[in-house]
Coordinates of C-alpha atoms and ligand atoms in Angstrom, one line a residue:
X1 CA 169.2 81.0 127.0
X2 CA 168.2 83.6 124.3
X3 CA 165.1 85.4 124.7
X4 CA 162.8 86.2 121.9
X5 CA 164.9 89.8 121.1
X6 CA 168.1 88.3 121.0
X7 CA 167.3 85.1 118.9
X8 CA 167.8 85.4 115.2
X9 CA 165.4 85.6 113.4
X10 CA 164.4 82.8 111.3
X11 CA 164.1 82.6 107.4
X12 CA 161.3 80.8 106.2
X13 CA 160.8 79.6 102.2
X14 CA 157.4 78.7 101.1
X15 CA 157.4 76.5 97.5
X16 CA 153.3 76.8 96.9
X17 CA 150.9 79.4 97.3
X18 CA 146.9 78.1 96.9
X19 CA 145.4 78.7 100.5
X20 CA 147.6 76.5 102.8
X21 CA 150.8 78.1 101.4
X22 CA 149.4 81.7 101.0
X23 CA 147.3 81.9 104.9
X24 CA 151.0 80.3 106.5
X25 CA 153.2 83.0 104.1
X26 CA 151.1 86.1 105.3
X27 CA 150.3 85.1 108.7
X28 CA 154.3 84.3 109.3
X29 CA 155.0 87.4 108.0
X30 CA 152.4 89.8 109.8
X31 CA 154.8 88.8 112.8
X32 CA 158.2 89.8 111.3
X33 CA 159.3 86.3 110.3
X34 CA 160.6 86.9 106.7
X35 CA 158.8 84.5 104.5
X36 CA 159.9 83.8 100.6
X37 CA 157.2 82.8 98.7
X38 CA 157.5 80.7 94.9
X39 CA 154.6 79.5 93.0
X40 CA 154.5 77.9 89.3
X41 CA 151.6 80.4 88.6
X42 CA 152.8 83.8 87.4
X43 CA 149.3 85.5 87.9
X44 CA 149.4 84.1 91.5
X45 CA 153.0 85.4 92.1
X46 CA 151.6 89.1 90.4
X47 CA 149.1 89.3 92.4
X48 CA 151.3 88.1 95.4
X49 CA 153.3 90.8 94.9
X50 CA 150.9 93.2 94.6
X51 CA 149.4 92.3 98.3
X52 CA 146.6 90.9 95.9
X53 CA 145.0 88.0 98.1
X54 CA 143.6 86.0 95.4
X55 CA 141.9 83.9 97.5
X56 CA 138.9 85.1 99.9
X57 CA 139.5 84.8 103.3
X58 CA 138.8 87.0 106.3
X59 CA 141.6 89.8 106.8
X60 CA 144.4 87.9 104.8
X61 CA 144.7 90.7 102.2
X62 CA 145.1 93.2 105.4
X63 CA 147.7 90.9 107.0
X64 CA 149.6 91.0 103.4
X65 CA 149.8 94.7 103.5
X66 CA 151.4 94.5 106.9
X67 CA 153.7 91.6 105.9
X68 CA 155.2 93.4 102.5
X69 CA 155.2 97.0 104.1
X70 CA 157.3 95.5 107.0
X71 CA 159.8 94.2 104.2
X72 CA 159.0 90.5 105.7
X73 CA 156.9 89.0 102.5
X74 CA 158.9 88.7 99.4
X75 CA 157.5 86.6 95.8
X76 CA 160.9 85.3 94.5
X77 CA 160.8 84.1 91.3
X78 CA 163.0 81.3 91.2
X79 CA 163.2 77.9 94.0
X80 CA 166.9 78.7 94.3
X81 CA 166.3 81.7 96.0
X82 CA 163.7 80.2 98.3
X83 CA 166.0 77.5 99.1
X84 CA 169.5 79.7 99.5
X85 CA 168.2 82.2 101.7
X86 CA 165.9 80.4 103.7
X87 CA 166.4 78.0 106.8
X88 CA 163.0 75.9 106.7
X89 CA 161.7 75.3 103.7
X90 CA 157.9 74.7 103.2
X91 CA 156.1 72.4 100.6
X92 CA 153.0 73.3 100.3
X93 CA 151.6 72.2 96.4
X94 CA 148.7 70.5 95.4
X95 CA 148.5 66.7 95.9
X96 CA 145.3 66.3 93.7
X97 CA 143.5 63.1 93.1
X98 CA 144.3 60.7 90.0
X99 CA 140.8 59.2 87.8
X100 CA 141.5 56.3 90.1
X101 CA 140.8 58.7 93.3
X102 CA 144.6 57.6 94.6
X103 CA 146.7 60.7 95.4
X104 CA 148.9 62.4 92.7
X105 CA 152.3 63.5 94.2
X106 CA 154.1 64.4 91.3
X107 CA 154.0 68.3 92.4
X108 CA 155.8 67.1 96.2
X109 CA 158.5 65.0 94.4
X110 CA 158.8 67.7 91.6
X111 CA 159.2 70.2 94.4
X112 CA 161.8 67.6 96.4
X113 CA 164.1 67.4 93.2
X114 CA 163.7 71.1 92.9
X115 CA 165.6 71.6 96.2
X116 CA 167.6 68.5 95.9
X117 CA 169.1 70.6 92.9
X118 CA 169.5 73.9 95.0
X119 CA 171.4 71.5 98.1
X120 CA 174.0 70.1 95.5
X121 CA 175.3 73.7 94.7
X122 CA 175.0 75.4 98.3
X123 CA 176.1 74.7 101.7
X124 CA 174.4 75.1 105.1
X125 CA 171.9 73.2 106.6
X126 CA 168.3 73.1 105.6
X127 CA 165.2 71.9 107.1
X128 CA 162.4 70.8 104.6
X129 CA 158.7 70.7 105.9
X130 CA 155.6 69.3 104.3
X131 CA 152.7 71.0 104.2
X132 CA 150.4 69.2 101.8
X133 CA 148.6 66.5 102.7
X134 CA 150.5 63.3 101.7
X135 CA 150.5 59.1 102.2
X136 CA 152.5 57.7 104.4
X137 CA 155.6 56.7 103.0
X138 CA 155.8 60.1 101.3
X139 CA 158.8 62.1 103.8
X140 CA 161.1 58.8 103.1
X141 CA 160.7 59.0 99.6
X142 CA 161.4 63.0 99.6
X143 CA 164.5 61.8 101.8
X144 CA 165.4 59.3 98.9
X145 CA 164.9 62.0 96.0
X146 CA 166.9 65.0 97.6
X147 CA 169.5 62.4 98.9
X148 CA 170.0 61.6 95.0
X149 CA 169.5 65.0 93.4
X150 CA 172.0 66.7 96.1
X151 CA 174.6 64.0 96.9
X152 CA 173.9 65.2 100.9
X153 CA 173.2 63.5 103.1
X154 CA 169.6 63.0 105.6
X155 CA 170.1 63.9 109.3
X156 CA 173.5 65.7 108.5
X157 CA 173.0 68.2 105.7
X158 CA 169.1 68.3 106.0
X159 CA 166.6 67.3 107.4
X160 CA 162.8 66.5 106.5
X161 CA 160.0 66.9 108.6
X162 CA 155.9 66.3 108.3
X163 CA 153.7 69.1 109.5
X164 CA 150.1 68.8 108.2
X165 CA 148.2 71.5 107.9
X166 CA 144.6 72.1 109.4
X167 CA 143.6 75.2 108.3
X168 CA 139.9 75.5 107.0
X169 CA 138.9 77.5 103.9
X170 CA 137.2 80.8 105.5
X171 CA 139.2 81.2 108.8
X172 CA 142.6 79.9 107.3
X173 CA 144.2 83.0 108.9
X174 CA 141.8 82.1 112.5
X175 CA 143.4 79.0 112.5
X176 CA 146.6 79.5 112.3
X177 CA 146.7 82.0 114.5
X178 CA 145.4 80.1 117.4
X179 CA 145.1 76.2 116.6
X180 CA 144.5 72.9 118.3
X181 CA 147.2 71.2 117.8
X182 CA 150.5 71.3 115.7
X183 CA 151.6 67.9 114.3
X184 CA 155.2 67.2 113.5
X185 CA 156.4 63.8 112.0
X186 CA 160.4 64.0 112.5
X187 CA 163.2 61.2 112.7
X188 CA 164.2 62.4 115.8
X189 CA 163.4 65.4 118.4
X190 CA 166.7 67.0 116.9
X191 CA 165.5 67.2 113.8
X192 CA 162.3 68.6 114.6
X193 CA 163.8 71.5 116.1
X194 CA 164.2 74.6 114.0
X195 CA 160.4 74.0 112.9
X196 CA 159.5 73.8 117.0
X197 CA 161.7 77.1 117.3
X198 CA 160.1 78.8 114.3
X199 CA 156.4 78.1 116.1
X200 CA 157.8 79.3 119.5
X201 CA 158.8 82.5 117.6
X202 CA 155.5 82.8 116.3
X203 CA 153.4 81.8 119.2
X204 CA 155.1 82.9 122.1
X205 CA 153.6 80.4 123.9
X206 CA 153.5 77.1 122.2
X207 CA 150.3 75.3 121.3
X208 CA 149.9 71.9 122.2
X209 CA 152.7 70.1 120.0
X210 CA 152.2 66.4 119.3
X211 CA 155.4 65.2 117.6
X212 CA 155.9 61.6 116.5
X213 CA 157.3 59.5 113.3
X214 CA 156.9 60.5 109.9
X215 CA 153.8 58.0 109.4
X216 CA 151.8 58.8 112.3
X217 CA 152.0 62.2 111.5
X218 CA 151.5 61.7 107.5
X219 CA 148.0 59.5 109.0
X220 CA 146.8 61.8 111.7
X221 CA 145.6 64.6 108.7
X222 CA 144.2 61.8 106.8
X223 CA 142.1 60.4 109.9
X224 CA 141.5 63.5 110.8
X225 CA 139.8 64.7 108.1
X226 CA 138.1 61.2 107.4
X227 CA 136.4 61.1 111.0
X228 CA 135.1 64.9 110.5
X229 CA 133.5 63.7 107.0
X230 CA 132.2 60.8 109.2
X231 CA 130.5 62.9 111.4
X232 CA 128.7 64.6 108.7
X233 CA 127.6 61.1 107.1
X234 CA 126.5 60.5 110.6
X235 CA 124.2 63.0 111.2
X236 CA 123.0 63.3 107.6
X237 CA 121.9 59.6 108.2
X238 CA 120.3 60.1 111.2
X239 CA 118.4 63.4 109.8
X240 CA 117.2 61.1 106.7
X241 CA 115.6 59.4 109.5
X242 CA 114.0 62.3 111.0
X243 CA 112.6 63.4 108.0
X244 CA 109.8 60.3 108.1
X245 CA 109.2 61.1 111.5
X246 CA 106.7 63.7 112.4
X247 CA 108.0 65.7 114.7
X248 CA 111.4 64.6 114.8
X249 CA 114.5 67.5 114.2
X250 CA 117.8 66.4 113.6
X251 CA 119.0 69.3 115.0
X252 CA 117.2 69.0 118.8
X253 CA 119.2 65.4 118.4
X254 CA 122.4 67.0 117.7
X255 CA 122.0 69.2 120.9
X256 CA 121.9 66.0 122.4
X257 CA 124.5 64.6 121.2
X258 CA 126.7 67.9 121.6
X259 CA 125.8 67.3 125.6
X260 CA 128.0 63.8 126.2
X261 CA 131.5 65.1 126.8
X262 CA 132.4 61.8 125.1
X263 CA 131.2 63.0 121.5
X264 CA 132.4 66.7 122.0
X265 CA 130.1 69.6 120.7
X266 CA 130.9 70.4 117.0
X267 CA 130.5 69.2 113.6
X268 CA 127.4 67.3 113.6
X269 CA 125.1 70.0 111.5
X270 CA 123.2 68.2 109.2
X271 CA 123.1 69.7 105.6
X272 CA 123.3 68.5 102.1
X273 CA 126.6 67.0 102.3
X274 CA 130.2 68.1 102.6
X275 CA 131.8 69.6 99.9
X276 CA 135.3 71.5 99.7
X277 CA 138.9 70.7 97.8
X278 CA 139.8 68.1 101.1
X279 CA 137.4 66.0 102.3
X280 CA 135.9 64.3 99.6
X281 CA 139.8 63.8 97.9
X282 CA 141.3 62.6 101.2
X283 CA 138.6 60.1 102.0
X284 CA 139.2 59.0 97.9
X285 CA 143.2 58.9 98.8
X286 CA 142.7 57.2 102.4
X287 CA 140.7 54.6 100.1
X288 CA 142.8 53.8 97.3
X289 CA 145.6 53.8 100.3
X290 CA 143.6 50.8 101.4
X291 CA 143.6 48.5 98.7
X292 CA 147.5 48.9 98.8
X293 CA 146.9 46.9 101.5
X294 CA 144.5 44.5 100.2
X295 CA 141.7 46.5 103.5
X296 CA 138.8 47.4 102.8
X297 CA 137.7 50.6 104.1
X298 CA 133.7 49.5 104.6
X299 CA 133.3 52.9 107.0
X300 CA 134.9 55.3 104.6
X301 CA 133.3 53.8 102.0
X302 CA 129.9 54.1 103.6
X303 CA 130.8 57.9 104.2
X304 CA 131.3 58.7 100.5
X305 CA 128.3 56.9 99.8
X306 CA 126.1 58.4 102.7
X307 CA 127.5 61.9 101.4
X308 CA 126.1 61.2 97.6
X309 CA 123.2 60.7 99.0
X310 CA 122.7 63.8 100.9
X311 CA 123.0 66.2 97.5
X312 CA 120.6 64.0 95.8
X313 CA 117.8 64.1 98.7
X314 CA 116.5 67.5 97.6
X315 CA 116.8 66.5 93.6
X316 CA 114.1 63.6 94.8
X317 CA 111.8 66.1 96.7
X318 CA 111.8 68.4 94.1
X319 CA 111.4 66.3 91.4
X320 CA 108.5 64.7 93.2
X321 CA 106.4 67.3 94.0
X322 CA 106.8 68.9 90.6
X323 CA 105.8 65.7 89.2
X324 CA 102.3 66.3 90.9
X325 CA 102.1 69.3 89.1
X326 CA 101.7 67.0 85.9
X327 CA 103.5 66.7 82.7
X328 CA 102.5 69.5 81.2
X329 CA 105.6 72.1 81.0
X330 CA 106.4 70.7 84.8
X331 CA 110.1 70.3 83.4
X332 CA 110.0 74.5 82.5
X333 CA 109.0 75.0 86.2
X334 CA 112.1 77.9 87.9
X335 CA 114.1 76.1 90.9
X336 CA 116.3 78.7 92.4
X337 CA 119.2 77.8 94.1
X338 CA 121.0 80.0 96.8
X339 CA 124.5 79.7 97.6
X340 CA 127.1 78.0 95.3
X341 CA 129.9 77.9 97.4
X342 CA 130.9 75.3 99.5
X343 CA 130.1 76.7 102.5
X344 CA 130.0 80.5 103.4
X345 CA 133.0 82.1 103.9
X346 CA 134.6 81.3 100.7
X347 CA 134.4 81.5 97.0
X348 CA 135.7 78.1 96.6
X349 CA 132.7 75.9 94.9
X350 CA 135.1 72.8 94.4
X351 CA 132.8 69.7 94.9
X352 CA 129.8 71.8 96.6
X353 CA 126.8 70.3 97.4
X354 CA 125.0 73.0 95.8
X355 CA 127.0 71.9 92.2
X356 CA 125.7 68.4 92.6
X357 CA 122.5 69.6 92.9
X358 CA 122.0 71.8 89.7
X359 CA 124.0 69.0 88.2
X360 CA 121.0 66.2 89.3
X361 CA 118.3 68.7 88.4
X362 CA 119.6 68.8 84.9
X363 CA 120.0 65.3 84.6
X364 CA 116.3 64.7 85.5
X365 CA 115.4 67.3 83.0
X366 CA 115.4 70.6 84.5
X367 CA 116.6 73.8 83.1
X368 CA 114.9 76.5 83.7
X369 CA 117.7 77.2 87.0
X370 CA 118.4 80.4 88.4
X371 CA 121.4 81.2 91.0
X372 CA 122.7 83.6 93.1
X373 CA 126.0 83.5 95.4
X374 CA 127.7 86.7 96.8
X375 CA 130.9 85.9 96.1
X376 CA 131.6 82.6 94.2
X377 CA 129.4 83.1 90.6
X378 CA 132.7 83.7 88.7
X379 CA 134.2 80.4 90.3
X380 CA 130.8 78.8 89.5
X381 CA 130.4 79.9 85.8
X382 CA 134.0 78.6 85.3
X383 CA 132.3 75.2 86.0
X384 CA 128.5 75.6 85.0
X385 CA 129.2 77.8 81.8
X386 CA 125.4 78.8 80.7
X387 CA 123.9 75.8 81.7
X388 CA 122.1 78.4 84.6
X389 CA 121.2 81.6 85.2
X390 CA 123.3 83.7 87.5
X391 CA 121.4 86.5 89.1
X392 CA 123.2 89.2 90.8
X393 CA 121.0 89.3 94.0
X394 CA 118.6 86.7 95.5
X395 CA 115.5 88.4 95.1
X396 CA 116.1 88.3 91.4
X397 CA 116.7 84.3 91.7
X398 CA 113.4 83.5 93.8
X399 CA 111.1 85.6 91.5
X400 CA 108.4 83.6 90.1
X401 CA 110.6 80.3 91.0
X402 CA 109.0 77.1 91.9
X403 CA 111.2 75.9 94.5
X404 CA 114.5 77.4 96.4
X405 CA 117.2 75.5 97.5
X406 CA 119.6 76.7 100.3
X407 CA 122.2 75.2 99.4
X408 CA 124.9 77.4 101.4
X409 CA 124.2 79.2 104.7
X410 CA 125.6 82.6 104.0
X411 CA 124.3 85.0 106.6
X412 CA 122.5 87.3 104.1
X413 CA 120.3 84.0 103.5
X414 CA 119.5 83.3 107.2
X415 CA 118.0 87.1 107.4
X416 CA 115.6 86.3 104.4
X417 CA 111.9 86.5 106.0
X418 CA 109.4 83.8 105.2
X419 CA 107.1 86.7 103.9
X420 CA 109.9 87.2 101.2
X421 CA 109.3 83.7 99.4
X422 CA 105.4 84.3 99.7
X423 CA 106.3 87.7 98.0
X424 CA 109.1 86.6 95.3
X425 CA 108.1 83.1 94.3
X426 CA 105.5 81.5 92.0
X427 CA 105.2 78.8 94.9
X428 CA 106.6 79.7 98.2
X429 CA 108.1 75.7 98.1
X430 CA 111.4 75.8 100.1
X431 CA 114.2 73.3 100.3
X432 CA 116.9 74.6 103.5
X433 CA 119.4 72.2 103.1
X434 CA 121.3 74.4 105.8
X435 CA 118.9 73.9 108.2
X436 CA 118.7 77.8 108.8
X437 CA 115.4 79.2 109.5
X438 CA 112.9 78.6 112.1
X439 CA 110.4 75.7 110.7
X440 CA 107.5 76.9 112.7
X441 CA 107.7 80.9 111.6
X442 CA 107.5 79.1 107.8
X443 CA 104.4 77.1 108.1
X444 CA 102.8 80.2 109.6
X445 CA 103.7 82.4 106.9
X446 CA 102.5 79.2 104.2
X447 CA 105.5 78.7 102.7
X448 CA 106.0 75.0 102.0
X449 CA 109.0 74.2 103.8
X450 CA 111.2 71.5 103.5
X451 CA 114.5 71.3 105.5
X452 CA 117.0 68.4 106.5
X453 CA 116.4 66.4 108.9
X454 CA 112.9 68.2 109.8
X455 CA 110.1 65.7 110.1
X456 CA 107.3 67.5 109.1
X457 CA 103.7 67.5 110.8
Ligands
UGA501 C1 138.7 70.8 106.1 C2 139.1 70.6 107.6 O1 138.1 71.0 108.5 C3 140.5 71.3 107.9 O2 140.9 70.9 109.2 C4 141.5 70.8 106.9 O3 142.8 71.5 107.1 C5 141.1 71.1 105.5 O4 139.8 70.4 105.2 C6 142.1 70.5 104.5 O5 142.4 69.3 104.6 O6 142.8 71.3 103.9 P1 137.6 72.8 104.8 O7 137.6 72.0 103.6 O8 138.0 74.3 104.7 O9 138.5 72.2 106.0 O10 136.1 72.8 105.3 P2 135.2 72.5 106.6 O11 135.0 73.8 107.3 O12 135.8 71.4 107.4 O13 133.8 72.1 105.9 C7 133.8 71.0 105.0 C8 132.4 70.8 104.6 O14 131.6 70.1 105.6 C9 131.6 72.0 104.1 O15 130.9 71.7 103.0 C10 130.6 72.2 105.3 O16 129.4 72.8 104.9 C11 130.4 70.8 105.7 N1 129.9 70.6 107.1 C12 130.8 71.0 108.1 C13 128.7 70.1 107.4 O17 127.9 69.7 106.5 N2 128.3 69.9 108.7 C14 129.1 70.3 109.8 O18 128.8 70.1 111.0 C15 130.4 70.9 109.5

C-alpha cells in the first residue's frame, strides 16, 4: 500500500471560479495538490492570477498566496489545458434560475461539451465531478453529451461523478477544511475512487463519506438546503407569534428547542428572512422540479411564502407608526438601514433581506433612506443605483433618522450602545431584525425598540 509520500500526486482541473470553484481551487492548493483553474470571466482569471481573491471570505486571499507561491495554483486560459493535464475535473458554474424559477443548466452542459471536445482528441482516463448544484437527471445527461462530443465511452474512458458542495458564503474556506459530510453520487464504488483518493489526500483522515447513486446525491443538496430554509420559515413563524405576546421571546423558545437532541441546536435564529444566491433559487428549482411531476410542494411553497413575509414585517411596523406621526411630510421622515449584506461575513447582497426592505419602503412611498454596510455598498449600489443614500459609517446613517433597521448582524453593529440611537437619531425608534441587542438595556435607555420575535410589555 502507498503511503501519503509515495502516492502521486493528483492533478485536479477546476472549470468555474465564483465561490464554490475559487474556496475548493485555493484550499486544494494550500495543501500541494496542483489545481488548474478556467473561468469565462477574464477579470476573474486576472485577478486569479494575481492572488486577487475577488470574493470576501476569511483568509482565502492568504491561502492563495500560499497556493501560487508553492507553484500548486495555476489560471489556464483555455478548457483544454484544464482537461489534458488534469486527472479530476471539477464543474463548478452557475446554474442560475430561469423567469420561471426552474433551473438553467446551460453553463453545466456547455461545460460537458467543452470536455467532451477535449476527450475526443486526448487519451487517458478522466474523472469529471459536479460541483454546482444540479436536478436529478443532470450526471446522465452530462454522460449522454460527452459520450456524443468524445466518441468515448462512460465507465471506460471516463467517468462522472456528483459531489455537491456545502460550503457557506463567509467560512467557505472553514468548511471545506473540516466538513460534515462529503456526498458522492457515482455508478459504482470504482468509479468513485480517484475523487475518494483525492479527499484522503487532502484530509488525511477522511470525513464521513456518504456515497450513493447519482440521484440521491443530486437530491441530498437540494433537501438539504430546503430543510435549512424551513427551519428559518419555522422559527420566523413562530417569532411572528411572539411578537403579540407580551412577554414572549422567540429566542428563549429557540433555546428550547436547541435542548431536544431530536431537533439538534443550530439554525433556528429568527431574523428578517434568509437571503443569499442558494436558498431562495434552490427552493424555486426544487419547486419547478415538482410540477415535472405533476407534486405539489405545499411545504416549500409555504417556506417561500413564510420568508416574504419576514422582510415585509418591519416595512408594516414602520409604516405604521410613521403614519401616527400624520400626513404631513411623514413620507420625508429618514429610516436608516444597517447592513446590506446578506448576512455578515460577506459582501454578497444577492436576494438580502435588507434589499427587500428598502425595496418595500419605497414602494410605500419612502425615500428619504440612508445606508451603511462595511463591506457590501459597492455590491449594493450596483443594484440600488441612487435610489439611497450610502453613508460611509453608521453614525452618519442614524443621524437625525426616524427609524433603524438591523438588517444584518455584523459585529460592529452588536457593539452599538443604546445611548448611541438616543444620541444620533431624531427618534431613538429601532427595528433589530437580527435579534442582537439586549431588549431590556433598550427600554431603559428610551429607545423604542422593536425586534423579531420580542413581545413587547
Ligand atoms: C447555504 C448553505 O448553508 C450551504 O450549506 C450551501 O452550500 C450554500 O447555501 C449553497 O447552496 O451554496 P449560504 O447561502 O452561504 O449557504 O448561507 P447560510 O449561512 O446558510 O445563510 C443563509 C441565510 O439564512 C442568511 O440570510 C442568514 O442570515 C439566514 N439565517 C441563517 C437565518 O435567518 N437564521 C438562521 O438561524 C441561520
Amino acid at each position: 500500500m502507498l503511503n501519503n509520500l509515495s502516492r502521486p500526486k493528483m492533478s485536479v482541473g477546476i472549470i468555474g471560479l465564483g465561490y464554490v470553484g475559487l474556496s475548493m481551487a485555493v484550499c486544494l492548493a494550500s495543501r500541494d495538490i496542483r489545481v488548474r483553474g478556467y473561468d469565462i470571466d477574464n477579470e476573474k482569471m486576472k485577478k486569479f492570477k494575481c492572488g486577487e481573491s475577488y470574493i470576501v471570505e476569511e483568509s482565502l486571499e492568504e491561502l492563495m498566496g500560499i497556493g501560487i507561491k508553492i507553484g500548486a495554483l495555476t489560471a489556464v486560459e483555455f478548457i483544454y489545458d484544464v482537461v489534458n493535464f488534469s486527472d479530476i475535473i471539477f464543474i463548478c458554474v452557475g446554474t442560475p434560475s430561469r423567469k420561471d424559477g426552474t433551473i438553467n443548466l446551460d453553463y453545466i452542459f456547455k461545460a460537458a461539451q467543452d470536455i467532451g471536445g477535449v476527450l475526443k482528441n486526448i487519451d487517458g482516463y478522466k474523472l469529471i465531478v459536479t460541483k454546482s448544484t444540479v436536478t436529478p437527471g443532470t450526471a446522465e445527461e452530462i454522460i449522454k453529451i460527452i459520450e456524443k462530443e468524445s466518441s468515448k465511452k462512460h465507465g471506460v474512458d471516463f467517468g462522472v461523478c456528483s459531489n455537491p458542495e456545502f460550503l457557506r458564503e463567509g467560512s467557505a474556506v472553514a468548511d471545506f477544511s473540516d466538513p460534515d459530510k462529503i456526498v458522492i453520487g457515482a455508478s459504482s464504488e470504482e468509479e468513485a475512487a480517484p475523487l475518494i483518493e483525492l479527499y484522503k489526500n487532502f484530509y488525511g483522515k477522511l470525513p464521513n463519506i456518504i456515497l450513493t447513486n447519482y440521484a440521491n446525491a443530486e437530491l441530498i443538496k437540494y433537501a438539504n438546503n430546503a430543510f435549512l430554509a424551513t427551519k428559518i420559515s419555522f422559527i420566523n413563524e413562530i417569532a411572528l407569534l411572539c411578537e403579540k405576546i407580551p412577554g414572549a421571546d422567540v429566542n428563549v423558545i429557540r433555546d428550547g428547542l436547541y435542548a431536544d437532541a431530536r431537533i439538534g441546536p443550530s439554525f433556528l435564529n429568527a431574523g428578517i428572512g434568509y437571503g443569499g444566491s442558494c436558498f431562495g433559487k434552490d427552493l424555486k428549482a426544487l419547486i419547478g422540479f415538482y410540477s415535472k411531476y405533476n407534486r405539489a410542494p405545499y411545504l416549500l411553497r409555504s417556506t417561500e411564502a413564510a420568508n416574504d413575509r419576514s422582510a415585509a414585517t418591519p416595512v408594516a411596523i414602520i409604516a405604521g407608526d410613521i403614519k401616527k406621526l400624520g400626513p404631513r411630510d411623514s413620507k420625508k421622515r429618514k429610516i436608516a438601514v444597517l447592513g446590506l449584506a446578506f448576512k455578515p461575513g460577506t459582501d454578497d447582497v444577492r436576494d438580502s433581506s435588507a434589499l427587500k426592505i428598502i425595496n418595500g419602503l419605497r414602494d410605500i412611498g419612502f425615500k428619504n433612506i440612508s445606508v451603511h454596510d462595511p463591506v457590501a455598498m459597492e455590491n449594493a449600489r450596483k443594484v440600488l443605483g441612487n435610489l439611497v443614500k450610502y453613508e460611509y459609517c453608521y453614525e452618519d446613517a442614524l443621524w437625525g433618522a426616524d427609524w433603524a433597521v438591523i438588517a444584518t448582524d455584523w459585529n460592529e453593529y452588536i457593539k452599538i450602545e443604546p445611548a448611541a440611537f438616543i444620541k444620533l437619531m431624531n427618534t431613538p425608534n429601532v427595528f433589530d431584525g437580527r435579534r442582537i441587542y439586549n431588549p431590556k438595556k433598550m427600554k431603559d435607555y428610551g429607545v423604542n425598540y422593536h425586534a423579531t420575535g420580542y413581545g413587547r410589555y
